[in-house]
mmCIF file of C-alpha atoms and ligand atoms in Angstrom:
data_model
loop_
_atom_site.group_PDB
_atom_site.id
_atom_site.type_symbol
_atom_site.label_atom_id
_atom_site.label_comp_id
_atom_site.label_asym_id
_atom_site.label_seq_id
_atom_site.Cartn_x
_atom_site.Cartn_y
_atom_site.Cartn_z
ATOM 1 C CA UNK P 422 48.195 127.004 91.162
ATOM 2 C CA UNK P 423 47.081 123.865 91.859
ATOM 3 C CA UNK P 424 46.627 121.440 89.007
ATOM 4 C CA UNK P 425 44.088 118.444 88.574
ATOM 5 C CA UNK P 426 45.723 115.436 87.616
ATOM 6 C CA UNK P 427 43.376 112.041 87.337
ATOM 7 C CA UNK P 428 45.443 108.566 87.498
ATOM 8 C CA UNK P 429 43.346 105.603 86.015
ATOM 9 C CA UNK P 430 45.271 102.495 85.877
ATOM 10 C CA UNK P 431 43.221 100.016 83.977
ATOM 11 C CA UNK P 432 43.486 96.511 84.283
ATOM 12 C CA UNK P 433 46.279 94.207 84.724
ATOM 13 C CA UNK P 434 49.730 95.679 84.622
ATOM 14 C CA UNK P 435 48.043 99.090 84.202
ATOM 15 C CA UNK P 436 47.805 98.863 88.100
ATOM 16 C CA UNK P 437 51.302 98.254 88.237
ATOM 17 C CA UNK P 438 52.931 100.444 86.535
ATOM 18 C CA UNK P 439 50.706 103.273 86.792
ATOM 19 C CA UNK P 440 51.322 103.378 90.622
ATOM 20 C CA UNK P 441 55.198 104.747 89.375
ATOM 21 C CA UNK P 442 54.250 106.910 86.983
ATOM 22 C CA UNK P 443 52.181 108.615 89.611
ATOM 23 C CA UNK P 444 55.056 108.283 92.102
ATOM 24 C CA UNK P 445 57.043 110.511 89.845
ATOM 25 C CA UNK P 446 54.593 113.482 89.544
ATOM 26 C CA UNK P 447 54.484 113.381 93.439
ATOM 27 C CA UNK P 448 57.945 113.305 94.109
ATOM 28 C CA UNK P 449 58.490 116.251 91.576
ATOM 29 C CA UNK P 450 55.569 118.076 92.720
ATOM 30 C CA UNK P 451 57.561 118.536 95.821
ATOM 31 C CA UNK P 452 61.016 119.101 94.492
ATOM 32 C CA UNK P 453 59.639 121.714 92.528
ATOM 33 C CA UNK P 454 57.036 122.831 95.456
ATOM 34 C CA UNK P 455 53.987 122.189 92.842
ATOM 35 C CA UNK P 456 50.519 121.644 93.732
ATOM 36 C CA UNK P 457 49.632 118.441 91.921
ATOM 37 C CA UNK P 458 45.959 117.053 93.240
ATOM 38 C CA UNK P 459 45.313 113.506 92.587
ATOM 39 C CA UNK P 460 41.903 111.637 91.740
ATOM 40 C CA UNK P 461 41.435 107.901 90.263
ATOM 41 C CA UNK P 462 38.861 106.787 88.439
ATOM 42 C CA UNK P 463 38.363 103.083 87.038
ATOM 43 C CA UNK P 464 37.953 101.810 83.043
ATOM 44 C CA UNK P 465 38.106 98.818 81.116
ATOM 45 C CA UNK P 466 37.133 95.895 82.870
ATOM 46 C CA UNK P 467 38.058 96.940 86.340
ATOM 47 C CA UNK P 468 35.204 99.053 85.514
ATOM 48 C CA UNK P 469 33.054 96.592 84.261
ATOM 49 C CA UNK P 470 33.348 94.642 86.941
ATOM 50 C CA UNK P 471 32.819 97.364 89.735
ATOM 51 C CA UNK P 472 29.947 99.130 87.765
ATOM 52 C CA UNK P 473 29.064 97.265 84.322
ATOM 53 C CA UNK P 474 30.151 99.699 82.229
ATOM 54 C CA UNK P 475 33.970 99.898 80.608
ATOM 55 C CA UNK P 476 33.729 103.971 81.181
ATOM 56 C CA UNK P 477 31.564 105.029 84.130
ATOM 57 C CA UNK P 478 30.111 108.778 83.747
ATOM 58 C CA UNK P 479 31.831 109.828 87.170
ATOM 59 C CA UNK P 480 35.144 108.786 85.291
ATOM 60 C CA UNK P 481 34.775 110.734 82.020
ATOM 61 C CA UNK P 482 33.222 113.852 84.608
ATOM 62 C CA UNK P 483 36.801 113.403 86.341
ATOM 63 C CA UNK P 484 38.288 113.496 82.944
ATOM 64 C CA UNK P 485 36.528 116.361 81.831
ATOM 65 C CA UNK P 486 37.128 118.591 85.581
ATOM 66 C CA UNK P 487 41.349 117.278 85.527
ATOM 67 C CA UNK P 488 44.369 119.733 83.664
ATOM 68 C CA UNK P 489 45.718 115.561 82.594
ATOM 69 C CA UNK P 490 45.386 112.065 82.892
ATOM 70 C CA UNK P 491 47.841 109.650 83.626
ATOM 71 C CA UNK P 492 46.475 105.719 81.974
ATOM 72 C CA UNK P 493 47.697 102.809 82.396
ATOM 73 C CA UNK P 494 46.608 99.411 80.455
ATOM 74 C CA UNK P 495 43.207 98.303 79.477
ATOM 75 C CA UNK P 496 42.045 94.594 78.733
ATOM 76 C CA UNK P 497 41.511 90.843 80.042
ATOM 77 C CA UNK P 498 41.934 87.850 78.845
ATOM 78 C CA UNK P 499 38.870 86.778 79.208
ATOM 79 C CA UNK P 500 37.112 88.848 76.513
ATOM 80 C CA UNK P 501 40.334 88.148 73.341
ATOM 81 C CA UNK P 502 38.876 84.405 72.506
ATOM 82 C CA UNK P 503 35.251 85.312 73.071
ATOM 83 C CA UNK P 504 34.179 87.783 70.507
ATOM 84 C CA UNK P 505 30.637 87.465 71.675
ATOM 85 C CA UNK P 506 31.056 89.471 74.580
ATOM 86 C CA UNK P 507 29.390 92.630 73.658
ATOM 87 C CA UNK P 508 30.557 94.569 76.752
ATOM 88 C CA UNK P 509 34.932 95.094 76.313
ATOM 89 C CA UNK P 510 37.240 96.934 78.222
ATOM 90 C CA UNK P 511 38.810 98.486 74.830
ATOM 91 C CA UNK P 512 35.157 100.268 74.306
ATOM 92 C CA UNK P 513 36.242 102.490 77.445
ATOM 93 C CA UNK P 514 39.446 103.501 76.041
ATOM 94 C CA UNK P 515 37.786 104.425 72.240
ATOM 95 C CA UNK P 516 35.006 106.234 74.530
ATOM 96 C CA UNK P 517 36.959 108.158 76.192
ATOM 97 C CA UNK P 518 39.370 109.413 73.108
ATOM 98 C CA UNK P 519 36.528 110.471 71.412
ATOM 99 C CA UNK P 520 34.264 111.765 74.199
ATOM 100 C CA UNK P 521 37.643 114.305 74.971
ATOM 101 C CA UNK P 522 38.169 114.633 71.493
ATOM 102 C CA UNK P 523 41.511 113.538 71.646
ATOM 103 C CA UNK P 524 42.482 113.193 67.809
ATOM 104 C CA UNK P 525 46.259 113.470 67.660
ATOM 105 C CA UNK P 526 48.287 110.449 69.141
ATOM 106 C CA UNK P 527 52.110 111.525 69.499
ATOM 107 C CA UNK P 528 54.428 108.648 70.002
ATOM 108 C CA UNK P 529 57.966 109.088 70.616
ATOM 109 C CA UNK P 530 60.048 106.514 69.409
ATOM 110 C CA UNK P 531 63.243 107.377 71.662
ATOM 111 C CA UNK P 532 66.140 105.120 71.558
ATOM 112 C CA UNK P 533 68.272 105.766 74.811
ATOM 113 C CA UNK P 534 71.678 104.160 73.932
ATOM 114 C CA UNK P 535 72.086 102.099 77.066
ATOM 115 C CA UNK P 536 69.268 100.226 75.231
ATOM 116 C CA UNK P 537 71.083 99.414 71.519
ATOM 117 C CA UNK P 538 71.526 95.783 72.280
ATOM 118 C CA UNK P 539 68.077 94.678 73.843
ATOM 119 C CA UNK P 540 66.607 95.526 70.336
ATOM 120 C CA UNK P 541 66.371 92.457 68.283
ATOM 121 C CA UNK P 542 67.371 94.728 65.941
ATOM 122 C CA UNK P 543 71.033 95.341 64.633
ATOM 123 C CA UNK P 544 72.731 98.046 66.468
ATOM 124 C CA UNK P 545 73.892 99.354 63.487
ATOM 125 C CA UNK P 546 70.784 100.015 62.199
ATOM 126 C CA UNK P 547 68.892 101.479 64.741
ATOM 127 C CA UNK P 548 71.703 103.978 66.583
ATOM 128 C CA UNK P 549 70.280 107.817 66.172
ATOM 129 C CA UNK P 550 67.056 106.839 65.756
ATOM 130 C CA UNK P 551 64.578 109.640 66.512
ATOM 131 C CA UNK P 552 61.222 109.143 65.275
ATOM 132 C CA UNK P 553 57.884 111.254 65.843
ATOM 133 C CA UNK P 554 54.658 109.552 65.146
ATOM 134 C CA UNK P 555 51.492 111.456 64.908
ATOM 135 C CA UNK P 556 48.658 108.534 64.964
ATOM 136 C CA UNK P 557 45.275 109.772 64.178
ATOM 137 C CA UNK P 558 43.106 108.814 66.917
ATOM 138 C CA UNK P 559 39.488 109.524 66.538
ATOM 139 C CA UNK P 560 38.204 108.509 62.829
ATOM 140 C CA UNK P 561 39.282 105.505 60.615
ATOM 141 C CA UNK P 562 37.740 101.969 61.175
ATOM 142 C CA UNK P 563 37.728 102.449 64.473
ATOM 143 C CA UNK P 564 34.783 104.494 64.675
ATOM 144 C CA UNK P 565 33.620 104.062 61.528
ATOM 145 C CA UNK P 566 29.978 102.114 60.772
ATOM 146 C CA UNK P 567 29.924 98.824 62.065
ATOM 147 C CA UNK P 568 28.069 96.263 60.264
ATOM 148 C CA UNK P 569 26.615 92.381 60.828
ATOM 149 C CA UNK P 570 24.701 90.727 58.392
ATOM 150 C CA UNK P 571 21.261 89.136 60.503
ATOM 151 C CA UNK P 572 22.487 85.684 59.303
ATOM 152 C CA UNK P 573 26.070 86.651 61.333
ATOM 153 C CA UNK P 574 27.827 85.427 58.300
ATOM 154 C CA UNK P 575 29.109 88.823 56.891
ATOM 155 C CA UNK P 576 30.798 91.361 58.675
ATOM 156 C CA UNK P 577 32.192 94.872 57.610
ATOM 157 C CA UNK P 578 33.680 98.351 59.452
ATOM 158 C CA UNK P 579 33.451 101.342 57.325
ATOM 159 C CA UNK P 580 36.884 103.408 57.047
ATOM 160 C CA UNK P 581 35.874 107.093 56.780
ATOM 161 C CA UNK P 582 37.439 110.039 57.060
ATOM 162 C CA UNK P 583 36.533 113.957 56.428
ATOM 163 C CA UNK P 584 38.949 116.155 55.758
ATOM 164 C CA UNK P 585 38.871 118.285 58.503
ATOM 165 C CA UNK P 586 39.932 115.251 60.578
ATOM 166 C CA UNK P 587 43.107 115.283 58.485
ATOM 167 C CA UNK P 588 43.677 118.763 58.618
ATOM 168 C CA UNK P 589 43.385 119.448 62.072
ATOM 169 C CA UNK P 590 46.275 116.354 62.816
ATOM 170 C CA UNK P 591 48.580 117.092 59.903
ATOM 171 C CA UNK P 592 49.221 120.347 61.060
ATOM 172 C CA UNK P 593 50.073 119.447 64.527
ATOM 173 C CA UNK P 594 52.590 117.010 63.203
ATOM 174 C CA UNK P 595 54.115 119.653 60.709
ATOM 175 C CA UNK P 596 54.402 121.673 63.632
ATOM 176 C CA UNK P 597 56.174 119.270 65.344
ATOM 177 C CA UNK P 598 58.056 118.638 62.477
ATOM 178 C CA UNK P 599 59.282 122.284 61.976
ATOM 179 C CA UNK P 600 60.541 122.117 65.774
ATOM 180 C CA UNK P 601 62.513 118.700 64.636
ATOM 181 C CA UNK P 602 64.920 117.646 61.475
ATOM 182 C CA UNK P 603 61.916 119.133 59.129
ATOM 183 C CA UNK P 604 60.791 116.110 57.407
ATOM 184 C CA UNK P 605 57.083 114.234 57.360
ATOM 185 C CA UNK P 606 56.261 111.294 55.932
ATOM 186 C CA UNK P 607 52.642 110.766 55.654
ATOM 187 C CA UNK P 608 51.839 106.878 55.762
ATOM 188 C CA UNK P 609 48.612 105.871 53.825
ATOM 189 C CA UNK P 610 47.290 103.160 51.441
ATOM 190 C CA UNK P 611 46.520 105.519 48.656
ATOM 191 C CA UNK P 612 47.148 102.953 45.473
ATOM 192 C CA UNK P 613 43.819 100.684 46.797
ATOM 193 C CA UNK P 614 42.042 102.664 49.555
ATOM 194 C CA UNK P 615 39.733 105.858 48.893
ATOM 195 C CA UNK P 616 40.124 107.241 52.400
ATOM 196 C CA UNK P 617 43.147 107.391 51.376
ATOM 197 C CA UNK P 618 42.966 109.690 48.509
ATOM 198 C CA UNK P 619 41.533 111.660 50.657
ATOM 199 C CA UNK P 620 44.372 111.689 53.299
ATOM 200 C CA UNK P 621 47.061 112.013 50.654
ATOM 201 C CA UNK P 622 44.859 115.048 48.313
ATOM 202 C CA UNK P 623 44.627 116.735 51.979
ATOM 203 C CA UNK P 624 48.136 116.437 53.271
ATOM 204 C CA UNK P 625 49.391 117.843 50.048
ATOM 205 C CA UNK P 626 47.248 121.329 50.740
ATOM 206 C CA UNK P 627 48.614 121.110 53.886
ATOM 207 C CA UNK P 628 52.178 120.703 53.292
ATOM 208 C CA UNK P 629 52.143 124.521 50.995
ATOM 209 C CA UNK P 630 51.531 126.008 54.727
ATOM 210 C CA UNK P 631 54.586 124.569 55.666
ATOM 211 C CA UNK P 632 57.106 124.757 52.565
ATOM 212 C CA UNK P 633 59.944 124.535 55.196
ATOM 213 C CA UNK P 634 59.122 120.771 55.883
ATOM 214 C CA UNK P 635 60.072 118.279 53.257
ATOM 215 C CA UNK P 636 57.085 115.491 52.737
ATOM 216 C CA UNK P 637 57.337 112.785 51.758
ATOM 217 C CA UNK P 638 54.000 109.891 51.329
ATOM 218 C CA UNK P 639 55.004 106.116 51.639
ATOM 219 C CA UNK P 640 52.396 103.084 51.173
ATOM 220 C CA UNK P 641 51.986 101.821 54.923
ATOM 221 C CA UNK P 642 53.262 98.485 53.469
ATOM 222 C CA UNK P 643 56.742 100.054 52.300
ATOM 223 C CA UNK P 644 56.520 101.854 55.664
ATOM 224 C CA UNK P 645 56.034 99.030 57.820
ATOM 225 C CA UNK P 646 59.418 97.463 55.701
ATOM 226 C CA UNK P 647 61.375 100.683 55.934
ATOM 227 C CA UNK P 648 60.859 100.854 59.737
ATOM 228 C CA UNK P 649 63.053 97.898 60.420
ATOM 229 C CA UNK P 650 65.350 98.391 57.474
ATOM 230 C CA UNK P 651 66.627 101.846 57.924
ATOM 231 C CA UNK P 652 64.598 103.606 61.141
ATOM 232 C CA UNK P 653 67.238 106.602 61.053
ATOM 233 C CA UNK P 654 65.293 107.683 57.733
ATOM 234 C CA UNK P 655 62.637 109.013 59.076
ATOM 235 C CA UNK P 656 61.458 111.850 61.655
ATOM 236 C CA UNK P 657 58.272 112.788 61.942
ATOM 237 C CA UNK P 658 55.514 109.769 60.818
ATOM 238 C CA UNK P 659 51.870 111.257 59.953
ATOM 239 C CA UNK P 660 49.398 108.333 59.593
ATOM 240 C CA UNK P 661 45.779 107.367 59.974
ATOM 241 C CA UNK P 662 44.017 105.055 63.363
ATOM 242 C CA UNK P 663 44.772 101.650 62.000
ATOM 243 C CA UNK P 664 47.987 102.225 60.181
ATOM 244 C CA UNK P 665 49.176 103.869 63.290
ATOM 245 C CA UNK P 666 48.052 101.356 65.673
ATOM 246 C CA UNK P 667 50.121 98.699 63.804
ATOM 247 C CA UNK P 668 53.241 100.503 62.526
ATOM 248 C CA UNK P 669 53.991 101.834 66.590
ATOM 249 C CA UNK P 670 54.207 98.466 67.794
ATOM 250 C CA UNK P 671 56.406 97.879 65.021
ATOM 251 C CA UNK P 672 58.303 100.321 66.012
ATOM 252 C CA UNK P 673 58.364 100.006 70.016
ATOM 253 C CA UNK P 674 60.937 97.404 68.987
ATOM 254 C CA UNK P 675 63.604 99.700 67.840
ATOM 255 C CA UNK P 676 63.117 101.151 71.441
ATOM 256 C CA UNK P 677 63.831 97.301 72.610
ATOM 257 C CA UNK P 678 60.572 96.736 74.151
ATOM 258 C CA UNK P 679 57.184 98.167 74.271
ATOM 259 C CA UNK P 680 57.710 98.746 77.886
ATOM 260 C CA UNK P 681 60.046 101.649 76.874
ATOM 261 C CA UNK P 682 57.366 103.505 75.007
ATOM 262 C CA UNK P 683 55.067 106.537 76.154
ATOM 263 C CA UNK P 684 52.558 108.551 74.168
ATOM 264 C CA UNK P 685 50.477 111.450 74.561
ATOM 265 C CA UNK P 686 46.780 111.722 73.043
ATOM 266 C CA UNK P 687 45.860 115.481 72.905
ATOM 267 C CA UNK P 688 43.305 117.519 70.861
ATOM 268 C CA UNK P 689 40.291 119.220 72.609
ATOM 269 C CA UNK P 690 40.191 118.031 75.797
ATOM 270 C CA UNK P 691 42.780 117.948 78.871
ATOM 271 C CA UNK P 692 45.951 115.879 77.453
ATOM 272 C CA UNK P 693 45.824 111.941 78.278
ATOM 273 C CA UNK P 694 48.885 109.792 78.780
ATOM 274 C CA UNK P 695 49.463 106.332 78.326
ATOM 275 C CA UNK P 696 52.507 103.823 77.719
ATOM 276 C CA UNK P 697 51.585 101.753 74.123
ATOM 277 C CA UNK P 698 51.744 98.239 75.670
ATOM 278 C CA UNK P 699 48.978 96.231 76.784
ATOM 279 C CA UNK P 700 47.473 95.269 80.252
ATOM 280 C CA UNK P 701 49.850 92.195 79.764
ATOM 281 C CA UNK P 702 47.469 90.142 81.926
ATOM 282 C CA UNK P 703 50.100 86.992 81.396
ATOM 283 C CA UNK P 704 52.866 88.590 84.128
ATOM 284 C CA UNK P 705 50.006 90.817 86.066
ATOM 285 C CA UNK P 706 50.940 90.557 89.968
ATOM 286 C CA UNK P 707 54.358 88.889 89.035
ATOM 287 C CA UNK P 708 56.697 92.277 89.868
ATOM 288 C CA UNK P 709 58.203 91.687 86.008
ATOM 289 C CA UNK P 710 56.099 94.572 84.088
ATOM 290 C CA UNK P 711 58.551 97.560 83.115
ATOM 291 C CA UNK P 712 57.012 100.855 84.724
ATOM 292 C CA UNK P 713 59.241 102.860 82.457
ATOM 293 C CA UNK P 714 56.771 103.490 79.791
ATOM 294 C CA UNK P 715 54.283 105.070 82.506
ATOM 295 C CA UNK P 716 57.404 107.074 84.013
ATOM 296 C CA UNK P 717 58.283 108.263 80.345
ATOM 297 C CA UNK P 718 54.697 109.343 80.069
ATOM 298 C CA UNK P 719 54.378 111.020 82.837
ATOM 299 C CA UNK P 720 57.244 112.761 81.664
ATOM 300 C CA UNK P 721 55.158 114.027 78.529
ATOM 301 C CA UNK P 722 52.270 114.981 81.260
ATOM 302 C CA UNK P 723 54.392 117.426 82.413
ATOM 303 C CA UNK P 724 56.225 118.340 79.333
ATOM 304 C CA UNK P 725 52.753 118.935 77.464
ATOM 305 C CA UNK P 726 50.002 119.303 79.361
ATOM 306 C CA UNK P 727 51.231 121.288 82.558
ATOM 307 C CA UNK P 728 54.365 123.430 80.359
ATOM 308 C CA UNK P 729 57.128 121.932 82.858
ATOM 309 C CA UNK P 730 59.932 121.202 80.394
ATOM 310 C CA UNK P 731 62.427 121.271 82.995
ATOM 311 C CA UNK P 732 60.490 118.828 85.042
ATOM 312 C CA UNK P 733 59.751 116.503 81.975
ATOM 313 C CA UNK P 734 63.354 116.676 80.808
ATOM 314 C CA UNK P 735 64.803 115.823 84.823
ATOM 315 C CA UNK P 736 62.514 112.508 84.469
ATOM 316 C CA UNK P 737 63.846 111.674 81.149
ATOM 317 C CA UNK P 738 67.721 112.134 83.232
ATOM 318 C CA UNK P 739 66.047 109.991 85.866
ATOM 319 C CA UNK P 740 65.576 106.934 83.347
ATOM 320 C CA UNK P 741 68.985 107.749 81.492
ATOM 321 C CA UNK P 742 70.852 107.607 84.486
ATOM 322 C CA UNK P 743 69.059 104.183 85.988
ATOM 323 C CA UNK P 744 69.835 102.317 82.591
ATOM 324 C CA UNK P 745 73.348 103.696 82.621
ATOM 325 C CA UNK P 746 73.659 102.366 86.034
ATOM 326 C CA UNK P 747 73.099 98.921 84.173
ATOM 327 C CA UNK P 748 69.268 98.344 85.796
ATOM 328 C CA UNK P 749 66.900 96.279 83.534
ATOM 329 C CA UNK P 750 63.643 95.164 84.230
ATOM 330 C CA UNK P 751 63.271 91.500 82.199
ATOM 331 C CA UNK P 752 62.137 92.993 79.015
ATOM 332 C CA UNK P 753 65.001 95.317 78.624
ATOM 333 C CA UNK P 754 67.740 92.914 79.348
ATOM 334 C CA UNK P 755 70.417 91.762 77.025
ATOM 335 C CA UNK P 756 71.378 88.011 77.632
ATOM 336 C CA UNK P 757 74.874 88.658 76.198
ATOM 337 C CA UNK P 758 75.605 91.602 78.915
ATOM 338 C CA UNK P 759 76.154 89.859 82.369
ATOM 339 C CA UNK P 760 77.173 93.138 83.441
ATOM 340 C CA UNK P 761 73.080 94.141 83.556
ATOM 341 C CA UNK P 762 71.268 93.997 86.738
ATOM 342 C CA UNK P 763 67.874 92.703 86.326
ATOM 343 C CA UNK P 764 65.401 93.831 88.822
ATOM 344 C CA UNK P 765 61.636 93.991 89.212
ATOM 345 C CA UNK P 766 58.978 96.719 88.898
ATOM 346 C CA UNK P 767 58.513 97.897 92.037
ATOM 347 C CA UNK P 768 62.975 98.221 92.075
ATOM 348 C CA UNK P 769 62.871 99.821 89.051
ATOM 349 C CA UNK P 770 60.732 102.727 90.050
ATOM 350 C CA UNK P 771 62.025 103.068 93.330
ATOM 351 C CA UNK P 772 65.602 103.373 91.408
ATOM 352 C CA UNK P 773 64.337 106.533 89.091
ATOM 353 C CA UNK P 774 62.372 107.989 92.198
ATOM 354 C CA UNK P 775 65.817 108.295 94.302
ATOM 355 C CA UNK P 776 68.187 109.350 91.254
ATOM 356 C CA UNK P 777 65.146 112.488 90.600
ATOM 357 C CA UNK P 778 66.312 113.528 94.153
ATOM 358 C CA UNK P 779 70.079 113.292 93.565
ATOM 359 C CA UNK P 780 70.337 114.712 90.149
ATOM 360 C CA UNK P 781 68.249 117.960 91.751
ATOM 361 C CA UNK P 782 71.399 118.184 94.096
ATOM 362 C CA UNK P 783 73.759 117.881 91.426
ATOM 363 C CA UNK P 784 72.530 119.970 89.212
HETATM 364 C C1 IPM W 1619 46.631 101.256 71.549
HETATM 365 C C2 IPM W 1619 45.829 100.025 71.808
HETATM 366 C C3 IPM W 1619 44.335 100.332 71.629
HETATM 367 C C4 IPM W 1619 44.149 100.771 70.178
HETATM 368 C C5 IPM W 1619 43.401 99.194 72.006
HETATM 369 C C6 IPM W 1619 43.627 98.716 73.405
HETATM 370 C C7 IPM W 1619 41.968 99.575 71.788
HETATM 371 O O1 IPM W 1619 46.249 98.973 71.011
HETATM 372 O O2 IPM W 1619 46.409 102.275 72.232
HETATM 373 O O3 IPM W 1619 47.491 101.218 70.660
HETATM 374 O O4 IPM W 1619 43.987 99.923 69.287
HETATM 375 O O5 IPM W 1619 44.143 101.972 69.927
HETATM 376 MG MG1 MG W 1620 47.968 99.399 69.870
#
């Protein structure tokens, strides 16, 4: 059966790095004698150059007709000091999360150990850490009413959510959670914030379906401490758009760099995959972005959206073996290990396409 995948790389280092994680479905697609078929399809402000538009409709009709899509990046510089612009790459992305109706935001926060000393976080601290986040992804102040006064002097964006947005996510992540070390922490801001009343009243109803899961609900502010003081506490993180957004960046540092980290956005639609970092626009072209992150996702593509576990967990092998090996793109390098070979992005994918090959013969 042949399956649909659409690649759309985005701006900057998107481009880069995207071209790798696409690399790896091919090459496994013919290890494994599957039929992947490729498309493209531009977004952000590739897009808006090309067509005026940050998501075209023949992109989101791709989206709609493919089993997955492989992102990369989205943003310019050009558009982060002006805030007049009206047209912004980032309105693609939002578009196209809700158009699919892609509410549930999984990011892994995987700590491979070859990686324990390019955190600039104590070793110590951060060994074992395993941590699930489930980022809501379609509601909060991100979509929320957006308001200007018609003097321009008073601004506001409405955080709402219903509760069937809640429901719907915290039971994927107690799922998740009953698959892992059984324990949720729902993140919220329930001492000021109304919406989050809500979010705390609803994940309480929904933790009695799931009595085998211990919650527990933090203040994102106590979260966003606890995350760098003692990672290992926690396993699966349940938290609203906002909260999410902040508190995963946070946390792509325990991973050593947010050029480590993947995520999958599923809900409705096909399943859409994405590293967390930015289209880095400051190294674009320069052969220093990490394509790990779109490797790693790809590796959740096929984990998730096309049921190849095997396939997913042989990319995952792929990385481990490449950082064992001692190769570091800039990012991931640790100044006090001369032993690490630092090499650029094109290296670095070429290095986990060839080791996919050999650990198929090994195995
Ligand atoms: C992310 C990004 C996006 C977000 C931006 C680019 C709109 O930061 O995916 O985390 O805020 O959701
Ligand atoms: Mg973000």
């Amino acid at each position: 059966m042949t399956k649909n995948i659409l690649i759309i790389p985005g701006d900057g280092i998107g481009q880069e790095v995207t071209v790798w994680g696409k690399a790896v479905l091919e090459q496994i697609g013919s290890i494994f004698n599957h039929q992947f078929s490729f498309s493209e399809g531009l977004m952000g402000h590739a897009a808006i150059e090309a067509t005026g538009t940050p998501l075209p409709d023949e992109t989101l009709e791709k989206a709609r007709r493919s089993d997955a899509i492989l992102f990369g990046a989205i943003g310019h510089a050009k558009y982060d000091n002006n805030p007049h612009l009206t047209v912004r790459p980032e309105q693609g992305l939002l578009q196209i999360r809700k158009e699919l109706g892609l509410y549930a935001n999984l990011r892994p926060i995987v700590l491979f150990d070859e990686l324990l000393h390019a955190s600039s976080l104590k070793p110590e601290v951060l060994k074992g850490t395993d941590i699930l986040f489930f980022r809501e992804l379609t509601g909060d102040v991100y979509f929320g009413e957006k308001y200007r006064s018609n003097d321009r002097n008073t601004a506001s964006d409405l955080m709402i959510y219903h509760r069937y947005e809640i429901e719907r996510i915290a039971r994927k992540a107690y799922s998740a959670a009953r698959t892992r070390r059984k324990r949720l922490c729902s993140v919220d801001k329930a001492n000021v914030l109304e919406s989050s009343r809500l979010w705390r009243e609803v994940v309480q109803e929904i933790s009695k379906e799931y009595p085998d899961v211990q919650t527990e609900h933090m203040f994102v502010d106590n979260a966003a401490m606890q995350l760098v003081k003692d990672p290992r506490r926690f396993d699966v993180i349940l938290t609203a758009n906002l909260f999410g957004d902040i508190l995963t960046d946070e946390a792509s540092q325990i991973a050593g760099s947010m050029g480590m980290l993947a995520s999958a956005s599923i809900g409705e639609g096909p399943g859409f995959f994405e590293p967390i970092h930015g289209s880095a626009h400051d190294i674009a072209g320069t052969d220093k972005a990490n394509p790990l992150a779109s490797i790693l996702s790809a590796a959740l593509l096929l984990d998730i959206s096309l049921g190849l576990q095997e396939e997913g967990r042989l990319v995952m092998e792929a990385v481990r073996s490449v950082l064992k090996d001692g190769f570091r793109t800039i990012d991931i390098a640790d100044p006090q290990t001369p032993a690490d070979k630092i090499i650029g992005s094109g290296q670095m994918g070429r290095q986990v396409i060839s080791r996919l090959q050999q650990l198929v013969i090994v195995t």
